[in-house]
JSON list of C-alpha atoms in Angstrom, two decimals:
[
{"chain": "L", "resi": 188, "resn": "MET", "atom": "CA", "xyz": [-57.32, -65.98, 60.38]},
{"chain": "L", "resi": 189, "resn": "PHE", "atom": "CA", "xyz": [-59.30, -62.78, 59.77]},
{"chain": "L", "resi": 190, "resn": "VAL", "atom": "CA", "xyz": [-58.86, -61.64, 63.39]},
{"chain": "L", "resi": 191, "resn": "ARG", "atom": "CA", "xyz": [-55.12, -62.24, 63.29]},
{"chain": "L", "resi": 192, "resn": "ALA", "atom": "CA", "xyz": [-54.71, -60.52, 59.92]},
{"chain": "L", "resi": 193, "resn": "ARG", "atom": "CA", "xyz": [-56.85, -57.41, 60.49]},
{"chain": "L", "resi": 194, "resn": "SER", "atom": "CA", "xyz": [-56.95, -56.77, 64.26]},
{"chain": "L", "resi": 195, "resn": "HIS", "atom": "CA", "xyz": [-53.97, -54.42, 64.25]},
{"chain": "L", "resi": 196, "resn": "ALA", "atom": "CA", "xyz": [-55.44, -52.21, 61.49]},
{"chain": "L", "resi": 197, "resn": "LEU", "atom": "CA", "xyz": [-58.84, -52.18, 63.21]},
{"chain": "L", "resi": 198, "resn": "LEU", "atom": "CA", "xyz": [-57.19, -51.31, 66.54]},
{"chain": "L", "resi": 199, "resn": "ARG", "atom": "CA", "xyz": [-55.32, -48.37, 64.98]},
{"chain": "L", "resi": 200, "resn": "SER", "atom": "CA", "xyz": [-58.56, -46.95, 63.59]},
{"chain": "L", "resi": 201, "resn": "ALA", "atom": "CA", "xyz": [-60.40, -47.58, 66.85]},
{"chain": "L", "resi": 202, "resn": "TYR", "atom": "CA", "xyz": [-57.66, -45.80, 68.82]},
{"chain": "L", "resi": 203, "resn": "LEU", "atom": "CA", "xyz": [-57.92, -42.78, 66.55]},
{"chain": "L", "resi": 204, "resn": "LEU", "atom": "CA", "xyz": [-61.70, -42.79, 66.97]},
{"chain": "L", "resi": 205, "resn": "THR", "atom": "CA", "xyz": [-61.68, -43.12, 70.75]},
{"chain": "L", "resi": 206, "resn": "GLY", "atom": "CA", "xyz": [-58.39, -41.53, 71.76]},
{"chain": "L", "resi": 207, "resn": "ASP", "atom": "CA", "xyz": [-57.91, -44.22, 74.41]},
{"chain": "L", "resi": 208, "resn": "GLN", "atom": "CA", "xyz": [-56.17, -47.59, 74.09]},
{"chain": "L", "resi": 209, "resn": "HIS", "atom": "CA", "xyz": [-58.56, -49.45, 76.39]},
{"chain": "L", "resi": 210, "resn": "LEU", "atom": "CA", "xyz": [-61.69, -48.02, 74.78]},
{"chain": "L", "resi": 211, "resn": "ALA", "atom": "CA", "xyz": [-60.22, -48.86, 71.37]},
{"chain": "L", "resi": 212, "resn": "GLU", "atom": "CA", "xyz": [-59.61, -52.46, 72.42]},
{"chain": "L", "resi": 213, "resn": "ASP", "atom": "CA", "xyz": [-63.19, -52.72, 73.69]},
{"chain": "L", "resi": 214, "resn": "LEU", "atom": "CA", "xyz": [-64.51, -51.24, 70.45]},
{"chain": "L", "resi": 215, "resn": "VAL", "atom": "CA", "xyz": [-62.54, -53.71, 68.32]},
{"chain": "L", "resi": 216, "resn": "GLN", "atom": "CA", "xyz": [-63.52, -56.64, 70.52]},
{"chain": "L", "resi": 217, "resn": "GLU", "atom": "CA", "xyz": [-67.22, -55.81, 70.20]},
{"chain": "L", "resi": 218, "resn": "ALA", "atom": "CA", "xyz": [-66.91, -55.24, 66.45]},
{"chain": "L", "resi": 219, "resn": "LEU", "atom": "CA", "xyz": [-65.15, -58.59, 66.02]},
{"chain": "L", "resi": 220, "resn": "ALA", "atom": "CA", "xyz": [-67.75, -60.37, 68.14]},
{"chain": "L", "resi": 221, "resn": "ARG", "atom": "CA", "xyz": [-70.56, -58.96, 66.00]},
{"chain": "L", "resi": 222, "resn": "THR", "atom": "CA", "xyz": [-68.64, -59.77, 62.83]},
{"chain": "L", "resi": 223, "resn": "HIS", "atom": "CA", "xyz": [-68.26, -63.35, 64.05]},
{"chain": "L", "resi": 224, "resn": "ARG", "atom": "CA", "xyz": [-72.03, -63.65, 64.50]},
{"chain": "L", "resi": 225, "resn": "ALA", "atom": "CA", "xyz": [-72.51, -62.61, 60.85]},
{"chain": "L", "resi": 226, "resn": "TRP", "atom": "CA", "xyz": [-69.49, -64.55, 59.56]},
{"chain": "L", "resi": 227, "resn": "ALA", "atom": "CA", "xyz": [-71.41, -67.08, 57.44]},
{"chain": "L", "resi": 228, "resn": "ARG", "atom": "CA", "xyz": [-72.71, -64.40, 55.08]},
{"chain": "L", "resi": 229, "resn": "LEU", "atom": "CA", "xyz": [-69.69, -62.09, 55.30]},
{"chain": "L", "resi": 230, "resn": "HIS", "atom": "CA", "xyz": [-67.01, -64.68, 54.59]},
{"chain": "L", "resi": 231, "resn": "GLU", "atom": "CA", "xyz": [-68.47, -65.60, 51.20]},
{"chain": "L", "resi": 232, "resn": "THR", "atom": "CA", "xyz": [-68.68, -61.99, 49.99]},
{"chain": "L", "resi": 233, "resn": "GLY", "atom": "CA", "xyz": [-65.34, -60.86, 51.44]},
{"chain": "L", "resi": 234, "resn": "ASN", "atom": "CA", "xyz": [-66.94, -57.93, 53.29]},
{"chain": "L", "resi": 235, "resn": "ALA", "atom": "CA", "xyz": [-65.90, -58.89, 56.81]},
{"chain": "L", "resi": 236, "resn": "GLU", "atom": "CA", "xyz": [-63.50, -55.99, 57.37]},
{"chain": "L", "resi": 237, "resn": "ALA", "atom": "CA", "xyz": [-65.89, -53.39, 55.96]},
{"chain": "L", "resi": 238, "resn": "TYR", "atom": "CA", "xyz": [-68.62, -54.81, 58.19]},
{"chain": "L", "resi": 239, "resn": "ALA", "atom": "CA", "xyz": [-66.35, -54.68, 61.28]},
{"chain": "L", "resi": 240, "resn": "ARG", "atom": "CA", "xyz": [-65.33, -51.09, 60.53]},
{"chain": "L", "resi": 241, "resn": "ARG", "atom": "CA", "xyz": [-68.93, -50.01, 60.02]},
{"chain": "L", "resi": 242, "resn": "ILE", "atom": "CA", "xyz": [-69.82, -51.55, 63.38]},
{"chain": "L", "resi": 243, "resn": "MET", "atom": "CA", "xyz": [-66.98, -49.62, 65.03]},
{"chain": "L", "resi": 244, "resn": "TYR", "atom": "CA", "xyz": [-68.11, -46.34, 63.48]},
{"chain": "L", "resi": 245, "resn": "HIS", "atom": "CA", "xyz": [-71.74, -46.88, 64.43]},
{"chain": "L", "resi": 246, "resn": "MET", "atom": "CA", "xyz": [-70.85, -47.88, 67.98]},
{"chain": "L", "resi": 247, "resn": "GLN", "atom": "CA", "xyz": [-68.73, -44.74, 68.31]},
{"chain": "L", "resi": 248, "resn": "VAL", "atom": "CA", "xyz": [-71.61, -42.59, 67.00]},
{"chain": "L", "resi": 249, "resn": "SER", "atom": "CA", "xyz": [-73.84, -44.08, 69.69]},
{"chain": "L", "resi": 250, "resn": "VAL", "atom": "CA", "xyz": [-71.25, -43.05, 72.29]},
{"chain": "L", "resi": 251, "resn": "TRP", "atom": "CA", "xyz": [-71.49, -39.44, 71.05]},
{"chain": "L", "resi": 252, "resn": "ARG", "atom": "CA", "xyz": [-75.22, -39.46, 71.55]},
{"chain": "L", "resi": 253, "resn": "ARG", "atom": "CA", "xyz": [-74.97, -40.50, 75.17]},
{"chain": "L", "resi": 254, "resn": "ARG", "atom": "CA", "xyz": [-74.89, -37.92, 77.89]},
{"chain": "L", "resi": 255, "resn": "LYS", "atom": "CA", "xyz": [-71.50, -36.30, 78.16]},
{"chain": "L", "resi": 256, "resn": "VAL", "atom": "CA", "xyz": [-69.27, -36.51, 81.22]},
{"chain": "L", "resi": 257, "resn": "ALA", "atom": "CA", "xyz": [-66.45, -34.02, 81.56]},
{"chain": "L", "resi": 258, "resn": "GLU", "atom": "CA", "xyz": [-63.19, -35.43, 80.23]},
{"chain": "L", "resi": 259, "resn": "ASP", "atom": "CA", "xyz": [-59.97, -34.59, 82.02]},
{"chain": "L", "resi": 260, "resn": "LEU", "atom": "CA", "xyz": [-56.72, -35.07, 80.15]},
{"chain": "L", "resi": 261, "resn": "PRO", "atom": "CA", "xyz": [-53.98, -36.09, 82.59]},
{"chain": "L", "resi": 262, "resn": "GLY", "atom": "CA", "xyz": [-50.54, -34.56, 82.77]},
{"chain": "L", "resi": 263, "resn": "GLU", "atom": "CA", "xyz": [-48.67, -32.00, 80.74]},
{"chain": "L", "resi": 264, "resn": "LEU", "atom": "CA", "xyz": [-46.36, -32.48, 77.79]},
{"chain": "L", "resi": 265, "resn": "PRO", "atom": "CA", "xyz": [-42.67, -32.23, 78.54]},
{"chain": "L", "resi": 266, "resn": "ASP", "atom": "CA", "xyz": [-40.91, -28.97, 77.65]},
{"chain": "L", "resi": 267, "resn": "ARG", "atom": "CA", "xyz": [-39.39, -29.24, 74.17]},
{"chain": "L", "resi": 268, "resn": "SER", "atom": "CA", "xyz": [-36.19, -27.60, 75.35]},
{"chain": "L", "resi": 269, "resn": "ASP", "atom": "CA", "xyz": [-35.42, -30.79, 77.31]},
{"chain": "L", "resi": 270, "resn": "HIS", "atom": "CA", "xyz": [-35.09, -32.76, 74.08]},
{"chain": "L", "resi": 271, "resn": "ARG", "atom": "CA", "xyz": [-31.77, -32.71, 72.29]},
{"chain": "L", "resi": 272, "resn": "ASN", "atom": "CA", "xyz": [-32.09, -34.96, 69.24]},
{"chain": "L", "resi": 273, "resn": "GLU", "atom": "CA", "xyz": [-34.44, -35.31, 66.27]},
{"chain": "L", "resi": 274, "resn": "ASN", "atom": "CA", "xyz": [-35.94, -38.55, 67.54]},
{"chain": "L", "resi": 275, "resn": "ALA", "atom": "CA", "xyz": [-36.99, -36.91, 70.79]},
{"chain": "L", "resi": 276, "resn": "GLU", "atom": "CA", "xyz": [-38.47, -33.98, 68.84]},
{"chain": "L", "resi": 277, "resn": "ALA", "atom": "CA", "xyz": [-40.42, -36.37, 66.62]},
{"chain": "L", "resi": 278, "resn": "ILE", "atom": "CA", "xyz": [-41.80, -38.11, 69.71]},
{"chain": "L", "resi": 279, "resn": "THR", "atom": "CA", "xyz": [-42.76, -34.77, 71.23]},
{"chain": "L", "resi": 280, "resn": "ARG", "atom": "CA", "xyz": [-44.46, -33.70, 68.00]},
{"chain": "L", "resi": 281, "resn": "ARG", "atom": "CA", "xyz": [-46.38, -36.97, 67.88]},
{"chain": "L", "resi": 282, "resn": "MET", "atom": "CA", "xyz": [-47.46, -36.55, 71.51]},
{"chain": "L", "resi": 283, "resn": "THR", "atom": "CA", "xyz": [-48.60, -33.01, 70.73]},
{"chain": "L", "resi": 284, "resn": "VAL", "atom": "CA", "xyz": [-50.67, -34.18, 67.78]},
{"chain": "L", "resi": 285, "resn": "GLU", "atom": "CA", "xyz": [-52.16, -37.08, 69.79]},
{"chain": "L", "resi": 286, "resn": "ARG", "atom": "CA", "xyz": [-53.08, -34.72, 72.61]},
{"chain": "L", "resi": 287, "resn": "ALA", "atom": "CA", "xyz": [-54.63, -32.31, 70.11]},
{"chain": "L", "resi": 288, "resn": "LEU", "atom": "CA", "xyz": [-56.67, -35.16, 68.60]},
{"chain": "L", "resi": 289, "resn": "ARG", "atom": "CA", "xyz": [-57.87, -36.17, 72.07]},
{"chain": "L", "resi": 290, "resn": "SER", "atom": "CA", "xyz": [-59.03, -32.61, 72.66]},
{"chain": "L", "resi": 291, "resn": "LEU", "atom": "CA", "xyz": [-61.44, -32.85, 69.71]},
{"chain": "L", "resi": 292, "resn": "SER", "atom": "CA", "xyz": [-65.02, -33.91, 70.25]},
{"chain": "L", "resi": 293, "resn": "ALA", "atom": "CA", "xyz": [-65.79, -37.53, 69.38]},
{"chain": "L", "resi": 294, "resn": "LYS", "atom": "CA", "xyz": [-67.56, -36.46, 66.16]},
{"chain": "L", "resi": 295, "resn": "GLN", "atom": "CA", "xyz": [-64.65, -34.29, 65.10]},
{"chain": "L", "resi": 296, "resn": "ARG", "atom": "CA", "xyz": [-62.13, -37.04, 65.86]},
{"chain": "L", "resi": 297, "resn": "ALA", "atom": "CA", "xyz": [-64.20, -39.55, 63.87]},
{"chain": "L", "resi": 298, "resn": "VAL", "atom": "CA", "xyz": [-64.40, -37.39, 60.76]},
{"chain": "L", "resi": 299, "resn": "VAL", "atom": "CA", "xyz": [-60.68, -36.60, 60.92]},
{"chain": "L", "resi": 300, "resn": "VAL", "atom": "CA", "xyz": [-59.89, -40.33, 61.20]},
{"chain": "L", "resi": 301, "resn": "LEU", "atom": "CA", "xyz": [-62.19, -41.25, 58.35]},
{"chain": "L", "resi": 302, "resn": "ARG", "atom": "CA", "xyz": [-61.20, -38.39, 56.05]},
{"chain": "L", "resi": 303, "resn": "TYR", "atom": "CA", "xyz": [-57.45, -38.11, 56.64]},
{"chain": "L", "resi": 304, "resn": "PHE", "atom": "CA", "xyz": [-56.31, -41.39, 58.20]},
{"chain": "L", "resi": 305, "resn": "GLU", "atom": "CA", "xyz": [-58.52, -43.79, 56.22]},
{"chain": "L", "resi": 306, "resn": "ASP", "atom": "CA", "xyz": [-58.84, -41.49, 53.17]},
{"chain": "L", "resi": 307, "resn": "HIS", "atom": "CA", "xyz": [-62.62, -41.65, 52.78]},
{"chain": "L", "resi": 308, "resn": "THR", "atom": "CA", "xyz": [-64.54, -39.05, 50.81]},
{"chain": "L", "resi": 309, "resn": "GLU", "atom": "CA", "xyz": [-67.03, -36.79, 52.57]},
{"chain": "L", "resi": 310, "resn": "ALA", "atom": "CA", "xyz": [-69.89, -38.87, 51.18]},
{"chain": "L", "resi": 311, "resn": "GLU", "atom": "CA", "xyz": [-68.31, -42.13, 52.35]},
{"chain": "L", "resi": 312, "resn": "ALA", "atom": "CA", "xyz": [-67.63, -40.74, 55.82]},
{"chain": "L", "resi": 313, "resn": "ALA", "atom": "CA", "xyz": [-71.21, -39.46, 56.06]},
{"chain": "L", "resi": 314, "resn": "ASP", "atom": "CA", "xyz": [-72.54, -42.86, 55.03]},
{"chain": "L", "resi": 315, "resn": "LEU", "atom": "CA", "xyz": [-70.30, -44.74, 57.47]},
{"chain": "L", "resi": 316, "resn": "LEU", "atom": "CA", "xyz": [-71.26, -42.47, 60.36]},
{"chain": "L", "resi": 317, "resn": "GLY", "atom": "CA", "xyz": [-74.93, -42.23, 59.45]},
{"chain": "L", "resi": 318, "resn": "VAL", "atom": "CA", "xyz": [-74.87, -38.43, 59.24]},
{"chain": "L", "resi": 319, "resn": "SER", "atom": "CA", "xyz": [-75.30, -35.88, 56.45]},
{"chain": "L", "resi": 320, "resn": "ILE", "atom": "CA", "xyz": [-72.45, -34.71, 54.24]},
{"chain": "L", "resi": 321, "resn": "SER", "atom": "CA", "xyz": [-72.90, -31.20, 55.63]},
{"chain": "L", "resi": 322, "resn": "THR", "atom": "CA", "xyz": [-72.34, -32.57, 59.14]},
{"chain": "L", "resi": 323, "resn": "VAL", "atom": "CA", "xyz": [-69.10, -34.17, 57.97]},
{"chain": "L", "resi": 324, "resn": "LYS", "atom": "CA", "xyz": [-68.01, -30.89, 56.35]},
{"chain": "L", "resi": 325, "resn": "THR", "atom": "CA", "xyz": [-68.88, -28.85, 59.44]},
{"chain": "L", "resi": 326, "resn": "GLN", "atom": "CA", "xyz": [-67.19, -31.23, 61.87]},
{"chain": "L", "resi": 327, "resn": "THR", "atom": "CA", "xyz": [-64.11, -31.48, 59.62]},
{"chain": "L", "resi": 328, "resn": "ASN", "atom": "CA", "xyz": [-63.77, -27.69, 59.39]},
{"chain": "L", "resi": 329, "resn": "ARG", "atom": "CA", "xyz": [-64.17, -27.28, 63.15]},
{"chain": "L", "resi": 330, "resn": "ALA", "atom": "CA", "xyz": [-61.68, -30.07, 63.84]},
{"chain": "L", "resi": 331, "resn": "LEU", "atom": "CA", "xyz": [-59.07, -28.67, 61.48]},
{"chain": "L", "resi": 332, "resn": "GLU", "atom": "CA", "xyz": [-59.50, -25.19, 62.90]},
{"chain": "L", "resi": 333, "resn": "ARG", "atom": "CA", "xyz": [-59.00, -26.52, 66.43]},
{"chain": "L", "resi": 334, "resn": "LEU", "atom": "CA", "xyz": [-56.00, -28.62, 65.40]},
{"chain": "L", "resi": 335, "resn": "ARG", "atom": "CA", "xyz": [-54.38, -25.62, 63.68]},
{"chain": "L", "resi": 336, "resn": "LYS", "atom": "CA", "xyz": [-54.74, -23.60, 66.89]},
{"chain": "L", "resi": 337, "resn": "LEU", "atom": "CA", "xyz": [-53.32, -26.36, 69.08]},
{"chain": "L", "resi": 338, "resn": "VAL", "atom": "CA", "xyz": [-50.59, -27.48, 66.68]},
{"chain": "L", "resi": 339, "resn": "PRO", "atom": "CA", "xyz": [-49.62, -24.56, 64.42]},
{"chain": "L", "resi": 340, "resn": "GLU", "atom": "CA", "xyz": [-47.27, -26.71, 62.35]},
{"chain": "L", "resi": 341, "resn": "LEU", "atom": "CA", "xyz": [-50.39, -28.45, 60.99]},
{"chain": "L", "resi": 342, "resn": "GLY", "atom": "CA", "xyz": [-51.26, -25.30, 59.03]},
{"chain": "L", "resi": 343, "resn": "ASN", "atom": "CA", "xyz": [-50.81, -27.20, 55.75]},
{"chain": "L", "resi": 344, "resn": "LEU", "atom": "CA", "xyz": [-54.11, -28.98, 56.45]},
{"chain": "L", "resi": 345, "resn": "ARG", "atom": "CA", "xyz": [-55.76, -26.03, 54.69]},
{"chain": "L", "resi": 346, "resn": "ALA", "atom": "CA", "xyz": [-54.61, -27.37, 51.32]},
{"chain": "L", "resi": 347, "resn": "ALA", "atom": "CA", "xyz": [-56.26, -30.76, 51.83]},
{"chain": "L", "resi": 348, "resn": "GLU", "atom": "CA", "xyz": [-59.42, -29.30, 53.30]},
{"chain": "L", "resi": 349, "resn": "GLY", "atom": "CA", "xyz": [-61.21, -28.10, 50.19]},
{"chain": "L", "resi": 350, "resn": "THR", "atom": "CA", "xyz": [-60.53, -31.09, 47.96]},
{"chain": "L", "resi": 351, "resn": "GLY", "atom": "CA", "xyz": [-63.72, -33.06, 48.76]},
{"chain": "L", "resi": 352, "resn": "ARG", "atom": "CA", "xyz": [-61.52, -36.12, 49.10]}
]
């Protein structure tokens, strides 16, 4: 029941962390397998989802620490002038934002996901990732700066940046 109820939400977070559907599916599968092994103690306390998410974050941190291999992003975005209606423009904007997120380092992508997608505080994000609060602040600032350069319409991120939330 837990897997059926929470897999989609876990997969969304994993995709935002990894930037790749297949890697996200692998991350969720491993997190669910580890959660299953600890199910007896987690089920009683109701902490199964928090445990699965923490596993995903920690596994992603371990990926960062591995030796880096150059990442090549395939293809180019279509020219916006080809799109005639609002729906097509919304899709293009979403593709632009997704591509910009994929261009971030894994650490930057993780803090953006935790801070802005899952609405964690800096302290919570630091705890979940096993890093210092200053690391979260630094990575968040670098990520937002990069996103603003790649997607200028995200300039309103400045307002949310200094809130500590």
